[in-house]
Amino acid sequence: AQSVTQLDSHVSVSEGTPVLLRCNYSSSYSPSLFWYVQHPNKGLQLLLKYTSAATLVKGINGFEAEFKKSETSFHLTKPSAHMSDAAEYFCVVRDLNTPLVFGKGTRLSVIA
Amino acid sequence: KAGVTQTPRYLIKTRGQQVTLSCSPISGHRSVSWYQQTPGQGLQFLFEYFSETQRNKGNFPGRFSGRQFSNSRSEMNVSTLELGDSALYLCASSLGQGTMNTEAFFGQGTRLTVV
């Protein structure tokens, strides 16, 4: 069965500095991988998805993630944090015909 | 294109009551999934429907049930509510099964409080 581990429950960065949110996954097959963001009292918004076409995936709002099969990782990065990036981020894995499996989430705080 | 619509947004119920939540997927999407989100357990899968058939079910008691209609709209029902059922219930729609890379689009959720 697939699983996801988000290595940090909380990350705090200063505005304008890089963001790194770490995610490791476990899957029996070649999985689909996603990052979602959730702002307070809101639903989940898709940031980006890994489609196996390219290992470096670009998403919305300047975020990107790199798929590393050898490390079973799918870390999320952004070169420069903005105050509006403060939210909860979820790494998600999915095998064929199975439900999405969510990590526990990483809360990103951005300090002015 | 309208997004995923969940109604109601907020609900307060008493222990022992039952509740029905509704989800209207994005037009053309045939798959609807439900998730429960709590601070302690995070996001947990409840069930998935595709073309009116339940395709996957999570590890929840039989008090939790759902269905999907021919227009792809879905409802979930929780009977004999317990305090621990207080949560944000999220609905997600996607094009359909069998396509691993198809992303799911989420509604704003229904915040259920059981008192």
Coordinates of C-alpha atoms in Angstrom, one line a residue:
Chain A
A1 CA 0.0 0.0 0.0
Q2 CA 1.2 3.5 -0.7
S3 CA 2.1 6.0 2.0
V4 CA 3.4 9.5 2.4
T5 CA 5.7 11.0 5.0
Q6 CA 6.0 14.7 5.3
L7 CA 9.2 15.2 7.2
D8 CA 8.4 18.6 8.9
S9 CA 5.1 19.4 10.6
H10 CA 6.0 23.1 10.6
V11 CA 8.4 25.2 8.6
S12 CA 9.0 28.9 9.2
V13 CA 10.8 31.1 6.7
S14 CA 11.3 34.8 6.3
E15 CA 9.6 36.6 3.4
G16 CA 11.8 36.6 0.3
T17 CA 13.8 33.5 1.4
P18 CA 13.6 30.0 -0.2
V19 CA 11.0 27.5 0.8
L20 CA 11.6 23.7 1.1
L21 CA 8.9 21.3 2.1
R22 CA 10.0 17.7 2.2
C23 CA 8.0 14.6 1.2
N24 CA 9.0 11.0 1.0
Y25 CA 6.6 8.4 -0.5
S26 CA 6.2 4.7 -0.6
S27 CA 4.4 2.9 -3.5
S28 CA 4.2 -0.5 -5.0
Y29 CA 4.0 0.9 -8.5
S30 CA 5.0 4.0 -10.3
P31 CA 2.8 6.5 -8.5
S32 CA 1.1 9.7 -9.3
L33 CA 2.3 12.5 -6.9
F34 CA 0.7 15.8 -6.1
W35 CA 1.1 18.8 -3.8
Y36 CA -2.0 20.5 -2.5
V37 CA -2.3 23.7 -0.5
Q38 CA -5.0 24.6 2.1
H39 CA -5.5 28.1 3.4
P40 CA -7.4 28.5 6.6
N41 CA -11.1 27.5 6.4
K42 CA -10.7 26.7 2.7
G43 CA -10.7 23.5 0.6
L44 CA -7.6 22.1 -1.0
Q45 CA -6.1 23.6 -4.1
L46 CA -3.8 21.7 -6.4
L47 CA -0.3 23.2 -6.7
L48 CA 1.3 20.7 -9.1
K49 CA 1.3 17.1 -10.1
Y50 CA 3.9 14.6 -11.3
T51 CA 2.9 13.0 -14.5
S52 CA 6.1 11.0 -15.3
A53 CA 6.8 13.2 -18.3
A54 CA 9.4 15.2 -16.5
T55 CA 11.0 14.9 -13.1
L56 CA 11.0 18.6 -12.4
V57 CA 7.4 19.8 -12.2
K58 CA 6.4 23.4 -12.2
G59 CA 3.2 24.5 -10.5
I60 CA 1.3 27.6 -9.7
N61 CA 2.5 30.6 -7.8
G62 CA 6.2 29.8 -8.5
F63 CA 6.2 26.4 -6.7
E64 CA 8.0 23.4 -8.2
A65 CA 8.9 19.9 -7.1
E66 CA 11.4 17.4 -8.2
F67 CA 10.6 13.7 -8.4
K68 CA 13.6 11.5 -7.3
K69 CA 12.8 7.8 -7.7
S70 CA 16.1 6.7 -6.2
E71 CA 15.3 8.7 -3.0
T72 CA 11.5 8.1 -3.2
S73 CA 11.2 11.9 -2.6
F74 CA 9.0 14.6 -4.0
H75 CA 10.1 17.8 -2.3
L76 CA 8.4 21.1 -2.9
T77 CA 10.4 24.3 -3.4
K78 CA 9.9 28.0 -4.1
P79 CA 12.8 30.4 -4.6
S80 CA 11.2 33.3 -2.7
A81 CA 8.5 33.1 -0.1
H82 CA 5.6 35.5 0.0
M83 CA 3.3 36.3 2.9
S84 CA 0.4 34.8 1.0
D85 CA 2.2 31.4 0.9
A86 CA 1.4 30.9 4.6
A87 CA -0.8 27.8 4.6
E88 CA -0.9 24.1 5.1
Y89 CA 0.7 22.0 2.4
F90 CA -0.1 18.3 1.7
C91 CA 1.9 15.8 -0.3
V92 CA -0.3 13.2 -1.9
V93 CA 0.4 9.8 -3.6
R94 CA -1.9 7.8 -5.7
D95 CA -1.6 4.3 -7.3
L96 CA -3.8 3.1 -10.1
N97 CA -7.5 2.9 -9.1
T98 CA -6.8 3.7 -5.5
P99 CA -7.8 6.7 -3.4
L100 CA -5.5 9.6 -2.8
V101 CA -3.3 9.1 0.3
F102 CA -2.4 12.3 2.1
G103 CA 0.6 13.1 4.2
K104 CA 0.0 14.7 7.6
G105 CA 0.7 18.2 6.2
T106 CA 3.3 20.8 6.7
R107 CA 2.3 24.2 8.1
L108 CA 4.3 27.0 6.4
S109 CA 4.7 30.2 8.3
V110 CA 6.1 33.3 6.5
I111 CA 7.7 36.0 8.7
A112 CA 7.7 39.6 7.5
Chain B
K1 CA -16.5 26.4 -15.3
A2 CA -18.0 26.0 -11.9
G3 CA -16.0 24.3 -9.3
V4 CA -17.0 21.6 -6.8
T5 CA -19.9 22.7 -4.7
Q6 CA -20.6 21.4 -1.2
T7 CA -23.6 22.2 0.8
P8 CA -24.2 23.2 3.5
R9 CA -20.9 24.9 4.5
Y10 CA -21.6 24.6 8.2
L11 CA -23.7 22.3 10.3
I12 CA -24.3 21.9 14.0
K13 CA -25.9 18.6 15.1
T14 CA -26.7 16.9 18.3
R15 CA -25.3 13.4 19.3
G16 CA -27.5 10.7 18.0
Q17 CA -28.9 12.6 15.1
Q18 CA -28.1 11.9 11.5
V19 CA -26.8 14.3 8.8
T20 CA -26.7 14.4 5.0
L21 CA -24.0 16.3 3.1
S22 CA -24.2 17.1 -0.6
C23 CA -21.5 17.5 -3.3
S24 CA -21.9 18.6 -6.9
P25 CA -18.8 17.8 -8.9
I26 CA -17.4 19.8 -11.8
S27 CA -19.4 19.4 -15.0
G28 CA -18.2 16.3 -16.9
H29 CA -16.5 14.7 -13.9
R30 CA -17.8 11.3 -13.1
S31 CA -15.8 10.4 -10.0
V32 CA -16.5 11.8 -6.6
S33 CA -14.6 11.0 -3.4
W34 CA -15.2 12.0 0.2
Y35 CA -12.6 12.7 2.9
Q36 CA -12.8 13.5 6.6
Q37 CA -10.3 16.1 7.9
T38 CA -9.6 16.4 11.7
P39 CA -6.7 17.9 13.5
G40 CA -5.7 14.6 15.1
Q41 CA -6.1 12.2 12.1
G42 CA -5.5 14.5 9.2
L43 CA -7.2 13.7 5.9
Q44 CA -8.8 10.3 5.8
F45 CA -10.5 8.7 2.8
L46 CA -14.2 7.8 3.3
F47 CA -15.4 6.5 -0.1
E48 CA -15.2 7.0 -3.8
Y49 CA -18.0 6.7 -6.4
F50 CA -17.8 6.4 -10.1
S51 CA -20.9 6.2 -12.3
E52 CA -23.1 5.6 -9.4
T53 CA -21.0 2.7 -8.1
Q54 CA -18.9 2.7 -5.0
R55 CA -15.4 1.8 -6.1
N56 CA -13.4 2.2 -3.0
K57 CA -14.2 2.5 0.7
G58 CA -12.1 3.7 3.6
N59 CA -11.9 2.3 7.1
F60 CA -14.9 3.9 8.6
P61 CA -17.9 2.3 10.5
G62 CA -21.1 1.5 8.7
R63 CA -22.7 4.7 10.1
F64 CA -21.0 6.5 7.2
S65 CA -22.6 5.9 3.9
G66 CA -22.9 7.6 0.6
R67 CA -24.4 7.4 -2.8
Q68 CA -24.0 9.0 -6.3
F69 CA -26.8 10.0 -8.6
S70 CA -27.0 9.7 -12.4
N71 CA -26.0 13.3 -12.7
S72 CA -22.8 12.5 -10.7
R73 CA -23.9 14.5 -7.7
S74 CA -23.1 12.7 -4.5
E75 CA -24.4 12.6 -0.9
M76 CA -22.9 11.2 2.2
N77 CA -24.9 10.4 5.3
V78 CA -23.7 9.9 8.8
S79 CA -26.2 8.3 11.2
T80 CA -26.2 8.2 15.0
L81 CA -23.7 11.1 15.2
E82 CA -20.9 10.9 17.8
L83 CA -18.8 13.8 19.1
G84 CA -15.8 12.4 17.3
D85 CA -17.6 12.9 13.9
S86 CA -17.0 16.6 14.2
A87 CA -14.7 17.4 11.3
L88 CA -14.4 19.1 7.9
Y89 CA -15.8 16.9 5.3
L90 CA -14.3 17.4 1.9
C91 CA -15.6 16.3 -1.5
A92 CA -13.3 15.9 -4.5
S93 CA -14.2 15.4 -8.1
S94 CA -12.2 14.0 -11.0
L95 CA -12.7 13.0 -14.5
G96 CA -12.9 9.3 -13.8
Q97 CA -11.1 6.1 -12.8
G98 CA -8.3 4.4 -14.5
T99 CA -6.3 7.5 -15.1
M100 CA -3.7 7.8 -12.4
N101 CA -2.5 11.2 -13.3
T102 CA -6.0 12.8 -13.2
E103 CA -6.0 15.3 -10.4
A104 CA -8.8 15.7 -8.0
F105 CA -10.5 19.1 -7.4
F106 CA -11.8 19.8 -4.0
G107 CA -14.8 21.7 -2.7
Q108 CA -14.7 24.1 0.2
G109 CA -15.9 21.5 2.6
T110 CA -18.7 21.1 5.1
R111 CA -17.8 21.9 8.7
L112 CA -19.8 19.5 10.9
T113 CA -19.9 20.1 14.6
V114 CA -21.5 17.6 16.8
V115 CA -22.6 18.8 20.3

